[in-house]
Amino acid sequence: METMNMEGTPALHGYYMPAEWEPHSQCWIGWPERPDNWRDNAVPAQQVFAKVASAISKFEHVTVCASAAQWANARSQLPENIRVIEMSLNDSWFRDTGPTFVIGISASSSSTPEPKVAGIDWNFNSWGGIDDGCYRDWSHDLLVARKILAVEKLPRFPHSMILEGGSIHVDGEGTCLTTEECLLNKNRNPDLTKEQIEDQLKAYLGVRKVIWLPRGLYGDDDTNGHIDNMCCFGKPGVVLLSWTDDEKDPQYERAVEAFSVLSNTTDANGRKLEIIKLHVPGPLYMTDEEASGIFQEDCEAKPRLPGTRLAASYVNFYIANGAIIAPQFGDLKWDDEAVRVLSQAFPNHEVVRIEGAREIVLAGGNIHCITQQQPHIPQSIVHKLVGDKLKLLQFMATLNCTLQEEQLNKYQMGCTFSGLNALYDAVNGGGDVWINETRFKIVRQLGEGGFAYVFLVKEVVSDSSASGGGGLAKKFKDPSHVSDDGTYAMKKVLIQNSEQLELVKEEIRVSSLFSHPNLLPLLDHAIISVKPTQEASWNHEAYLLFPVHLDGTLLDNAKTMKTKKEFFSTSDVLQIFRQICAGLKHMHSFDPPYAHNDIKPGNVLITHRKGQPPLAILMDFGSARPARRQICSRSEALQLQEWASEHCSAPFRAPELWDCPSHADIDERTDIWSLGCTLYAILYGVSPFEYALGESGGSLQLAIVNVQIKWPAGPKPPYPDALHQFITWMLQPQAAVRPRIDDIIIHVDKLISKFSQ
């Protein structure tokens, strides 16, 4: 099995390296085993690797590569939805030994545009060669990139320059981050100048500008200062920087140095960079016990010594399709702070904590270092890139693509993925989707998260149904659901396995149960089988149709109001909250009652109405389940906590879902806790416990369990104390004394009567 070697550079063939937040087809991970780098025969590390792989597999496909001796062990520790293949390895740092994937679009005049993916196979010398590397024999690792490309049958761009994937980070729009400490180190490419290395990065990654930070993270001696421990892009124009406020910490000098460089430069498109500080943990050091577990007699690897400063950084995370897989080091203050910062930096991604990530950093890296994303361009976009060549060329010019008309026929396009989206929408006016017998034109994307995308769509009315107000009008039981202009919101779910298929079916079933003016109705749905390529296996896609509310969610409105220093009036607060309660009462009134399980501002749609309070609609029933559950053992309690960690947003999660007793009766009053947090957020634009932690950080779980509530400055005159007392009433730590939804509605009606005067 061999792959096709390409001549010339990727940029010449129209390839470029996409940003890590662009869509992935899968993630590649190696399996650790060498006892002279991983303690206790790599058993603790393997457990954490399995956690990482399992977490990512909930959002995208994962392939784990293990040696022949470890294949059965890896297979036994990993979920069935993860592919495990046999591959000889020296160690398991796939960010550095795997290929750097690049993408493009074929656009010759004689064929329909198709996505194309290839890989760059850099030279590798174990981060420094015989004298300075991490281990002496890297012959197996030198072949990892070639083998991965052969498995995937992808073109290979071989390069003699020594470079590891962790030493570069791109924004997908022409800018690359790296460090002088690493790429200019004499143990890498001593015969190349800085200018020559930069030229190679531009030719192979398809970038136009390289930003050089002087040094990487303090303590990152194994890699000589890889960028992925120090700084990364969060989106175009935004970077996250490993920071410390401790001026005595050697990392402080490096952080200030990097901050100065980043503050005084622009990206390839002339934007000033927004810098988000992400505080490092600790500092952390290797213990005697940890070092003693590493086999270091006559070993082939760099010694691991007790007291060594660990290169621990929260910047070293993995961006999955709709998720951030974040390391946690056991430093409660900075672990929670990192999750808070990452949640704000990636509002459309779920932040998934990986406890025990210290095991990876003991060997010199972390989550980003052990993973390698393989990008994917959705076929639906590619198939629409046809038509007027003049328009294509005009838009290519606006998107900073440099190919001329004759080159378009000879080579391929090298636009960024976000650019392709714009090109697709502008030239073709969006795509068409069928939900059962009704056709819709995609107008634009409204949002995304996990495996799901939300689009604004418009019904395409046939001549035969035009006189009747559209084909959908005949299907809806409630005529108020018919859109006057034919526009709706469509949720598209990419289904990767049978477990996800069952979850989508359950969401459809539960959504179909409810019928209430303050609950978002599911208007129509379809699940179809898809096969992206001839070689691929069959998967499914689900299309869910809803009414559209273009004013966004309470969360969207809170962000806008915060920038304007605006607040809802007391009357509007109560009217919005009353509507949420009305929708929730409908769910709680079922037999058995249903709990929503994820009430938060991001799941409340708002429509502003002239002369009236805003309309509030509770949405997203993907976490809704029968509310009442009896817990009879510690195992059941832990299962509930694990389920809640995946389905209930942390800042709004009830205490009993954080720390469930071994014997407990769980009921719908978990939603009442979330209601109290949501009312607080309507008032002040932030959840109570995120505000309580503030800039000082701390443990979110402890703040919730201990009910640490602080009241920020609000509007002038301030909100009445009665609202604060109302919130406190709902935020009872003991669920048994928490009010029920009927009690809440009675009380809010009294407040409306009192404050509407």
JSON list of C-alpha atoms in Angstrom, two decimals, residues 343-540:
[
{"chain": "A", "resi": 343, "resn": "SER", "atom": "CA", "xyz": [-15.97, 28.82, 26.57]},
{"chain": "A", "resi": 344, "resn": "GLN", "atom": "CA", "xyz": [-15.93, 32.55, 25.85]},
{"chain": "A", "resi": 345, "resn": "ALA", "atom": "CA", "xyz": [-13.35, 32.23, 23.08]},
{"chain": "A", "resi": 346, "resn": "PHE", "atom": "CA", "xyz": [-15.31, 29.43, 21.37]},
{"chain": "A", "resi": 347, "resn": "PRO", "atom": "CA", "xyz": [-19.00, 30.22, 22.09]},
{"chain": "A", "resi": 348, "resn": "ASN", "atom": "CA", "xyz": [-20.22, 27.73, 19.47]},
{"chain": "A", "resi": 349, "resn": "HIS", "atom": "CA", "xyz": [-18.14, 24.87, 20.86]},
{"chain": "A", "resi": 350, "resn": "GLU", "atom": "CA", "xyz": [-18.70, 22.64, 23.87]},
{"chain": "A", "resi": 351, "resn": "VAL", "atom": "CA", "xyz": [-15.69, 22.63, 26.18]},
{"chain": "A", "resi": 352, "resn": "VAL", "atom": "CA", "xyz": [-14.94, 19.05, 27.27]},
{"chain": "A", "resi": 353, "resn": "ARG", "atom": "CA", "xyz": [-12.63, 18.64, 30.26]},
{"chain": "A", "resi": 354, "resn": "ILE", "atom": "CA", "xyz": [-10.02, 15.87, 30.18]},
{"chain": "A", "resi": 355, "resn": "GLU", "atom": "CA", "xyz": [-9.14, 15.11, 33.79]},
{"chain": "A", "resi": 356, "resn": "GLY", "atom": "CA", "xyz": [-5.72, 13.58, 34.37]},
{"chain": "A", "resi": 357, "resn": "ALA", "atom": "CA", "xyz": [-3.99, 15.33, 31.46]},
{"chain": "A", "resi": 358, "resn": "ARG", "atom": "CA", "xyz": [-0.96, 15.64, 33.73]},
{"chain": "A", "resi": 359, "resn": "GLU", "atom": "CA", "xyz": [-0.10, 12.09, 32.64]},
{"chain": "A", "resi": 360, "resn": "ILE", "atom": "CA", "xyz": [0.55, 13.35, 29.11]},
{"chain": "A", "resi": 361, "resn": "VAL", "atom": "CA", "xyz": [2.57, 16.39, 30.16]},
{"chain": "A", "resi": 362, "resn": "LEU", "atom": "CA", "xyz": [4.84, 14.13, 32.26]},
{"chain": "A", "resi": 363, "resn": "ALA", "atom": "CA", "xyz": [6.14, 12.81, 28.93]},
{"chain": "A", "resi": 364, "resn": "GLY", "atom": "CA", "xyz": [6.56, 16.26, 27.39]},
{"chain": "A", "resi": 365, "resn": "GLY", "atom": "CA", "xyz": [3.35, 17.26, 25.60]},
{"chain": "A", "resi": 366, "resn": "ASN", "atom": "CA", "xyz": [-0.41, 17.37, 25.84]},
{"chain": "A", "resi": 367, "resn": "ILE", "atom": "CA", "xyz": [-3.71, 16.91, 24.02]},
{"chain": "A", "resi": 368, "resn": "HIS", "atom": "CA", "xyz": [-2.85, 18.95, 20.94]},
{"chain": "A", "resi": 369, "resn": "CYS", "atom": "CA", "xyz": [0.48, 17.11, 20.71]},
{"chain": "A", "resi": 370, "resn": "ILE", "atom": "CA", "xyz": [-1.09, 13.63, 20.58]},
{"chain": "A", "resi": 371, "resn": "THR", "atom": "CA", "xyz": [-3.79, 14.46, 18.00]},
{"chain": "A", "resi": 372, "resn": "GLN", "atom": "CA", "xyz": [-3.83, 15.31, 14.30]},
{"chain": "A", "resi": 373, "resn": "GLN", "atom": "CA", "xyz": [-6.99, 16.46, 12.55]},
{"chain": "A", "resi": 374, "resn": "GLN", "atom": "CA", "xyz": [-7.78, 15.39, 8.99]},
{"chain": "A", "resi": 375, "resn": "PRO", "atom": "CA", "xyz": [-9.83, 18.14, 7.29]},
{"chain": "A", "resi": 376, "resn": "HIS", "atom": "CA", "xyz": [-12.97, 17.74, 5.25]},
{"chain": "A", "resi": 377, "resn": "ILE", "atom": "CA", "xyz": [-14.76, 19.97, 2.73]},
{"chain": "A", "resi": 378, "resn": "PRO", "atom": "CA", "xyz": [-18.51, 19.22, 2.69]},
{"chain": "A", "resi": 379, "resn": "GLN", "atom": "CA", "xyz": [-19.54, 17.83, -0.68]},
{"chain": "A", "resi": 380, "resn": "SER", "atom": "CA", "xyz": [-22.69, 19.95, -0.66]},
{"chain": "A", "resi": 381, "resn": "ILE", "atom": "CA", "xyz": [-20.59, 23.10, -1.01]},
{"chain": "A", "resi": 382, "resn": "VAL", "atom": "CA", "xyz": [-18.25, 21.71, -3.62]},
{"chain": "A", "resi": 383, "resn": "HIS", "atom": "CA", "xyz": [-21.01, 20.54, -5.95]},
{"chain": "A", "resi": 384, "resn": "LYS", "atom": "CA", "xyz": [-22.38, 24.09, -6.11]},
{"chain": "A", "resi": 385, "resn": "LEU", "atom": "CA", "xyz": [-19.09, 25.66, -7.21]},
{"chain": "A", "resi": 386, "resn": "VAL", "atom": "CA", "xyz": [-20.00, 25.62, -10.88]},
{"chain": "A", "resi": 387, "resn": "GLY", "atom": "CA", "xyz": [-21.32, 28.16, -13.31]},
{"chain": "A", "resi": 388, "resn": "ASP", "atom": "CA", "xyz": [-20.07, 31.50, -14.51]},
{"chain": "A", "resi": 389, "resn": "LYS", "atom": "CA", "xyz": [-16.24, 31.40, -14.64]},
{"chain": "A", "resi": 390, "resn": "LEU", "atom": "CA", "xyz": [-16.05, 35.20, -14.74]},
{"chain": "A", "resi": 391, "resn": "LYS", "atom": "CA", "xyz": [-17.91, 35.41, -11.43]},
{"chain": "A", "resi": 392, "resn": "LEU", "atom": "CA", "xyz": [-15.60, 32.80, -9.97]},
{"chain": "A", "resi": 393, "resn": "LEU", "atom": "CA", "xyz": [-12.55, 34.80, -10.95]},
{"chain": "A", "resi": 394, "resn": "GLN", "atom": "CA", "xyz": [-14.05, 38.04, -9.63]},
{"chain": "A", "resi": 395, "resn": "PHE", "atom": "CA", "xyz": [-14.80, 36.49, -6.28]},
{"chain": "A", "resi": 396, "resn": "MET", "atom": "CA", "xyz": [-11.42, 34.79, -6.16]},
{"chain": "A", "resi": 397, "resn": "ALA", "atom": "CA", "xyz": [-9.87, 38.24, -6.44]},
{"chain": "A", "resi": 398, "resn": "THR", "atom": "CA", "xyz": [-11.93, 39.54, -3.50]},
{"chain": "A", "resi": 399, "resn": "LEU", "atom": "CA", "xyz": [-10.90, 36.50, -1.46]},
{"chain": "A", "resi": 400, "resn": "ASN", "atom": "CA", "xyz": [-7.18, 37.12, -2.00]},
{"chain": "A", "resi": 401, "resn": "CYS", "atom": "CA", "xyz": [-6.81, 34.18, -4.41]},
{"chain": "A", "resi": 402, "resn": "THR", "atom": "CA", "xyz": [-4.05, 34.84, -6.92]},
{"chain": "A", "resi": 403, "resn": "LEU", "atom": "CA", "xyz": [-4.81, 32.45, -9.79]},
{"chain": "A", "resi": 404, "resn": "GLN", "atom": "CA", "xyz": [-5.56, 33.91, -13.20]},
{"chain": "A", "resi": 405, "resn": "GLU", "atom": "CA", "xyz": [-8.07, 32.53, -15.71]},
{"chain": "A", "resi": 406, "resn": "GLU", "atom": "CA", "xyz": [-5.54, 30.35, -17.53]},
{"chain": "A", "resi": 407, "resn": "GLN", "atom": "CA", "xyz": [-4.28, 29.03, -14.19]},
{"chain": "A", "resi": 408, "resn": "LEU", "atom": "CA", "xyz": [-7.83, 28.14, -13.19]},
{"chain": "A", "resi": 409, "resn": "ASN", "atom": "CA", "xyz": [-7.90, 25.63, -16.03]},
{"chain": "A", "resi": 410, "resn": "LYS", "atom": "CA", "xyz": [-4.40, 24.32, -15.34]},
{"chain": "A", "resi": 411, "resn": "TYR", "atom": "CA", "xyz": [-4.32, 24.14, -11.57]},
{"chain": "A", "resi": 412, "resn": "GLN", "atom": "CA", "xyz": [-6.95, 24.38, -8.82]},
{"chain": "A", "resi": 413, "resn": "MET", "atom": "CA", "xyz": [-8.35, 26.97, -6.49]},
{"chain": "A", "resi": 414, "resn": "GLY", "atom": "CA", "xyz": [-6.63, 27.71, -3.19]},
{"chain": "A", "resi": 415, "resn": "CYS", "atom": "CA", "xyz": [-9.23, 29.79, -1.37]},
{"chain": "A", "resi": 416, "resn": "THR", "atom": "CA", "xyz": [-9.86, 29.35, 2.33]},
{"chain": "A", "resi": 417, "resn": "PHE", "atom": "CA", "xyz": [-12.87, 27.29, 3.40]},
{"chain": "A", "resi": 418, "resn": "SER", "atom": "CA", "xyz": [-14.66, 30.37, 4.75]},
{"chain": "A", "resi": 419, "resn": "GLY", "atom": "CA", "xyz": [-13.97, 31.99, 1.41]},
{"chain": "A", "resi": 420, "resn": "LEU", "atom": "CA", "xyz": [-15.50, 29.02, -0.41]},
{"chain": "A", "resi": 421, "resn": "ASN", "atom": "CA", "xyz": [-18.65, 29.43, 1.66]},
{"chain": "A", "resi": 422, "resn": "ALA", "atom": "CA", "xyz": [-18.94, 33.04, 0.56]},
{"chain": "A", "resi": 423, "resn": "LEU", "atom": "CA", "xyz": [-18.19, 32.11, -3.04]},
{"chain": "A", "resi": 424, "resn": "TYR", "atom": "CA", "xyz": [-20.76, 29.34, -2.96]},
{"chain": "A", "resi": 425, "resn": "ASP", "atom": "CA", "xyz": [-23.48, 31.60, -1.58]},
{"chain": "A", "resi": 426, "resn": "ALA", "atom": "CA", "xyz": [-22.71, 34.49, -3.91]},
{"chain": "A", "resi": 427, "resn": "VAL", "atom": "CA", "xyz": [-22.44, 32.56, -7.17]},
{"chain": "A", "resi": 428, "resn": "ASN", "atom": "CA", "xyz": [-25.13, 29.99, -6.64]},
{"chain": "A", "resi": 429, "resn": "GLY", "atom": "CA", "xyz": [-27.44, 31.60, -4.12]},
{"chain": "A", "resi": 430, "resn": "GLY", "atom": "CA", "xyz": [-27.17, 28.65, -1.73]},
{"chain": "A", "resi": 431, "resn": "GLY", "atom": "CA", "xyz": [-28.09, 24.99, -2.10]},
{"chain": "A", "resi": 432, "resn": "ASP", "atom": "CA", "xyz": [-31.38, 23.11, -2.18]},
{"chain": "A", "resi": 433, "resn": "VAL", "atom": "CA", "xyz": [-32.57, 20.63, 0.43]},
{"chain": "A", "resi": 434, "resn": "TRP", "atom": "CA", "xyz": [-35.59, 18.36, 0.39]},
{"chain": "A", "resi": 435, "resn": "ILE", "atom": "CA", "xyz": [-37.43, 17.52, 3.60]},
{"chain": "A", "resi": 436, "resn": "ASN", "atom": "CA", "xyz": [-39.84, 14.81, 2.54]},
{"chain": "A", "resi": 437, "resn": "GLU", "atom": "CA", "xyz": [-41.78, 16.28, -0.41]},
{"chain": "A", "resi": 438, "resn": "THR", "atom": "CA", "xyz": [-40.96, 19.95, 0.33]},
{"chain": "A", "resi": 439, "resn": "ARG", "atom": "CA", "xyz": [-38.01, 21.71, -1.28]},
{"chain": "A", "resi": 440, "resn": "PHE", "atom": "CA", "xyz": [-36.05, 24.47, 0.46]},
{"chain": "A", "resi": 441, "resn": "LYS", "atom": "CA", "xyz": [-33.31, 26.82, -0.71]},
{"chain": "A", "resi": 442, "resn": "ILE", "atom": "CA", "xyz": [-30.54, 27.46, 1.80]},
{"chain": "A", "resi": 443, "resn": "VAL", "atom": "CA", "xyz": [-30.28, 31.22, 2.35]},
{"chain": "A", "resi": 444, "resn": "ARG", "atom": "CA", "xyz": [-27.41, 31.34, 4.86]},
{"chain": "A", "resi": 445, "resn": "GLN", "atom": "CA", "xyz": [-25.92, 29.60, 7.86]},
{"chain": "A", "resi": 446, "resn": "LEU", "atom": "CA", "xyz": [-27.15, 30.81, 11.25]},
{"chain": "A", "resi": 447, "resn": "GLY", "atom": "CA", "xyz": [-24.94, 28.75, 13.57]},
{"chain": "A", "resi": 448, "resn": "GLU", "atom": "CA", "xyz": [-23.20, 25.47, 14.25]},
{"chain": "A", "resi": 449, "resn": "GLY", "atom": "CA", "xyz": [-22.17, 23.19, 17.10]},
{"chain": "A", "resi": 450, "resn": "GLY", "atom": "CA", "xyz": [-21.02, 19.60, 17.48]},
{"chain": "A", "resi": 451, "resn": "PHE", "atom": "CA", "xyz": [-22.27, 17.64, 14.46]},
{"chain": "A", "resi": 452, "resn": "ALA", "atom": "CA", "xyz": [-25.11, 20.12, 13.77]},
{"chain": "A", "resi": 453, "resn": "TYR", "atom": "CA", "xyz": [-25.53, 23.18, 11.56]},
{"chain": "A", "resi": 454, "resn": "VAL", "atom": "CA", "xyz": [-28.48, 25.59, 11.56]},
{"chain": "A", "resi": 455, "resn": "PHE", "atom": "CA", "xyz": [-29.50, 27.30, 8.32]},
{"chain": "A", "resi": 456, "resn": "LEU", "atom": "CA", "xyz": [-32.03, 29.89, 7.31]},
{"chain": "A", "resi": 457, "resn": "VAL", "atom": "CA", "xyz": [-34.02, 28.26, 4.50]},
{"chain": "A", "resi": 458, "resn": "LYS", "atom": "CA", "xyz": [-36.82, 29.40, 2.23]},
{"chain": "A", "resi": 459, "resn": "GLU", "atom": "CA", "xyz": [-39.51, 27.13, 0.86]},
{"chain": "A", "resi": 460, "resn": "VAL", "atom": "CA", "xyz": [-39.40, 26.72, -2.91]},
{"chain": "A", "resi": 461, "resn": "VAL", "atom": "CA", "xyz": [-43.07, 26.77, -3.86]},
{"chain": "A", "resi": 462, "resn": "SER", "atom": "CA", "xyz": [-44.04, 24.85, -6.98]},
{"chain": "A", "resi": 463, "resn": "ASP", "atom": "CA", "xyz": [-46.62, 26.19, -9.40]},
{"chain": "A", "resi": 464, "resn": "SER", "atom": "CA", "xyz": [-49.13, 23.58, -8.25]},
{"chain": "A", "resi": 465, "resn": "SER", "atom": "CA", "xyz": [-48.93, 24.61, -4.60]},
{"chain": "A", "resi": 466, "resn": "ALA", "atom": "CA", "xyz": [-48.43, 28.36, -5.01]},
{"chain": "A", "resi": 467, "resn": "SER", "atom": "CA", "xyz": [-52.12, 29.16, -4.88]},
{"chain": "A", "resi": 468, "resn": "GLY", "atom": "CA", "xyz": [-52.48, 27.32, -1.57]},
{"chain": "A", "resi": 469, "resn": "GLY", "atom": "CA", "xyz": [-49.79, 29.26, 0.26]},
{"chain": "A", "resi": 470, "resn": "GLY", "atom": "CA", "xyz": [-47.07, 26.68, -0.26]},
{"chain": "A", "resi": 471, "resn": "GLY", "atom": "CA", "xyz": [-46.88, 22.93, 0.19]},
{"chain": "A", "resi": 472, "resn": "LEU", "atom": "CA", "xyz": [-46.08, 23.18, 3.89]},
{"chain": "A", "resi": 473, "resn": "ALA", "atom": "CA", "xyz": [-49.26, 25.09, 4.68]},
{"chain": "A", "resi": 474, "resn": "LYS", "atom": "CA", "xyz": [-51.30, 21.94, 4.12]},
{"chain": "A", "resi": 475, "resn": "LYS", "atom": "CA", "xyz": [-49.17, 19.90, 6.55]},
{"chain": "A", "resi": 476, "resn": "PHE", "atom": "CA", "xyz": [-49.27, 22.10, 9.65]},
{"chain": "A", "resi": 477, "resn": "LYS", "atom": "CA", "xyz": [-52.01, 21.53, 12.20]},
{"chain": "A", "resi": 478, "resn": "ASP", "atom": "CA", "xyz": [-51.42, 24.99, 13.64]},
{"chain": "A", "resi": 479, "resn": "PRO", "atom": "CA", "xyz": [-51.75, 27.65, 10.90]},
{"chain": "A", "resi": 480, "resn": "SER", "atom": "CA", "xyz": [-49.72, 30.10, 13.01]},
{"chain": "A", "resi": 481, "resn": "HIS", "atom": "CA", "xyz": [-46.64, 28.03, 12.21]},
{"chain": "A", "resi": 482, "resn": "VAL", "atom": "CA", "xyz": [-46.86, 28.91, 8.51]},
{"chain": "A", "resi": 483, "resn": "SER", "atom": "CA", "xyz": [-44.27, 31.53, 7.65]},
{"chain": "A", "resi": 484, "resn": "ASP", "atom": "CA", "xyz": [-45.57, 34.59, 5.80]},
{"chain": "A", "resi": 485, "resn": "ASP", "atom": "CA", "xyz": [-42.43, 34.80, 3.66]},
{"chain": "A", "resi": 486, "resn": "GLY", "atom": "CA", "xyz": [-41.70, 31.07, 3.46]},
{"chain": "A", "resi": 487, "resn": "THR", "atom": "CA", "xyz": [-38.56, 31.21, 5.63]},
{"chain": "A", "resi": 488, "resn": "TYR", "atom": "CA", "xyz": [-37.76, 28.68, 8.35]},
{"chain": "A", "resi": 489, "resn": "ALA", "atom": "CA", "xyz": [-34.83, 27.46, 10.43]},
{"chain": "A", "resi": 490, "resn": "MET", "atom": "CA", "xyz": [-33.39, 24.09, 9.45]},
{"chain": "A", "resi": 491, "resn": "LYS", "atom": "CA", "xyz": [-31.10, 22.07, 11.70]},
{"chain": "A", "resi": 492, "resn": "LYS", "atom": "CA", "xyz": [-28.85, 19.65, 9.81]},
{"chain": "A", "resi": 493, "resn": "VAL", "atom": "CA", "xyz": [-27.30, 16.87, 11.91]},
{"chain": "A", "resi": 494, "resn": "LEU", "atom": "CA", "xyz": [-24.37, 14.79, 10.63]},
{"chain": "A", "resi": 495, "resn": "ILE", "atom": "CA", "xyz": [-24.85, 11.30, 12.05]},
{"chain": "A", "resi": 496, "resn": "GLN", "atom": "CA", "xyz": [-21.63, 9.29, 12.35]},
{"chain": "A", "resi": 497, "resn": "ASN", "atom": "CA", "xyz": [-22.77, 6.09, 14.07]},
{"chain": "A", "resi": 498, "resn": "SER", "atom": "CA", "xyz": [-25.74, 4.12, 15.36]},
{"chain": "A", "resi": 499, "resn": "GLU", "atom": "CA", "xyz": [-25.57, 5.72, 18.82]},
{"chain": "A", "resi": 500, "resn": "GLN", "atom": "CA", "xyz": [-25.89, 9.20, 17.34]},
{"chain": "A", "resi": 501, "resn": "LEU", "atom": "CA", "xyz": [-28.73, 8.00, 15.13]},
{"chain": "A", "resi": 502, "resn": "GLU", "atom": "CA", "xyz": [-30.68, 6.82, 18.18]},
{"chain": "A", "resi": 503, "resn": "LEU", "atom": "CA", "xyz": [-30.04, 10.14, 19.95]},
{"chain": "A", "resi": 504, "resn": "VAL", "atom": "CA", "xyz": [-31.40, 12.09, 16.98]},
{"chain": "A", "resi": 505, "resn": "LYS", "atom": "CA", "xyz": [-34.46, 9.84, 16.79]},
{"chain": "A", "resi": 506, "resn": "GLU", "atom": "CA", "xyz": [-35.05, 10.43, 20.51]},
{"chain": "A", "resi": 507, "resn": "GLU", "atom": "CA", "xyz": [-34.75, 14.21, 20.05]},
{"chain": "A", "resi": 508, "resn": "ILE", "atom": "CA", "xyz": [-37.32, 14.03, 17.25]},
{"chain": "A", "resi": 509, "resn": "ARG", "atom": "CA", "xyz": [-39.64, 11.88, 19.36]},
{"chain": "A", "resi": 510, "resn": "VAL", "atom": "CA", "xyz": [-39.43, 14.14, 22.41]},
{"chain": "A", "resi": 511, "resn": "SER", "atom": "CA", "xyz": [-39.77, 17.34, 20.36]},
{"chain": "A", "resi": 512, "resn": "SER", "atom": "CA", "xyz": [-42.93, 15.94, 18.77]},
{"chain": "A", "resi": 513, "resn": "LEU", "atom": "CA", "xyz": [-44.55, 15.47, 22.19]},
{"chain": "A", "resi": 514, "resn": "PHE", "atom": "CA", "xyz": [-44.84, 19.14, 23.03]},
{"chain": "A", "resi": 515, "resn": "SER", "atom": "CA", "xyz": [-47.29, 21.72, 21.72]},
{"chain": "A", "resi": 516, "resn": "HIS", "atom": "CA", "xyz": [-47.15, 25.08, 23.48]},
{"chain": "A", "resi": 517, "resn": "PRO", "atom": "CA", "xyz": [-46.74, 28.71, 22.33]},
{"chain": "A", "resi": 518, "resn": "ASN", "atom": "CA", "xyz": [-43.53, 29.06, 24.36]},
{"chain": "A", "resi": 519, "resn": "LEU", "atom": "CA", "xyz": [-41.89, 25.83, 23.19]},
{"chain": "A", "resi": 520, "resn": "LEU", "atom": "CA", "xyz": [-40.22, 25.70, 19.78]},
{"chain": "A", "resi": 521, "resn": "PRO", "atom": "CA", "xyz": [-42.27, 23.30, 17.63]},
{"chain": "A", "resi": 522, "resn": "LEU", "atom": "CA", "xyz": [-40.73, 20.72, 15.32]},
{"chain": "A", "resi": 523, "resn": "LEU", "atom": "CA", "xyz": [-42.54, 21.37, 12.03]},
{"chain": "A", "resi": 524, "resn": "ASP", "atom": "CA", "xyz": [-41.12, 18.57, 9.91]},
{"chain": "A", "resi": 525, "resn": "HIS", "atom": "CA", "xyz": [-38.16, 16.24, 9.80]},
{"chain": "A", "resi": 526, "resn": "ALA", "atom": "CA", "xyz": [-36.37, 13.73, 7.62]},
{"chain": "A", "resi": 527, "resn": "ILE", "atom": "CA", "xyz": [-33.48, 11.29, 8.10]},
{"chain": "A", "resi": 528, "resn": "ILE", "atom": "CA", "xyz": [-31.68, 10.28, 4.92]},
{"chain": "A", "resi": 529, "resn": "SER", "atom": "CA", "xyz": [-28.82, 7.94, 4.04]},
{"chain": "A", "resi": 530, "resn": "VAL", "atom": "CA", "xyz": [-25.74, 9.57, 2.49]},
{"chain": "A", "resi": 531, "resn": "LYS", "atom": "CA", "xyz": [-22.51, 8.33, 0.96]},
{"chain": "A", "resi": 532, "resn": "PRO", "atom": "CA", "xyz": [-20.02, 11.22, 0.49]},
{"chain": "A", "resi": 533, "resn": "THR", "atom": "CA", "xyz": [-17.72, 9.29, -1.86]},
{"chain": "A", "resi": 534, "resn": "GLN", "atom": "CA", "xyz": [-17.73, 6.01, -3.73]},
{"chain": "A", "resi": 535, "resn": "GLU", "atom": "CA", "xyz": [-15.25, 4.53, -1.25]},
{"chain": "A", "resi": 536, "resn": "ALA", "atom": "CA", "xyz": [-16.98, 5.81, 1.89]},
{"chain": "A", "resi": 537, "resn": "SER", "atom": "CA", "xyz": [-19.49, 3.85, 3.93]},
{"chain": "A", "resi": 538, "resn": "TRP", "atom": "CA", "xyz": [-23.12, 4.86, 4.26]},
{"chain": "A", "resi": 539, "resn": "ASN", "atom": "CA", "xyz": [-24.01, 7.35, 7.00]},
{"chain": "A", "resi": 540, "resn": "HIS", "atom": "CA", "xyz": [-27.09, 9.40, 7.83]}
]
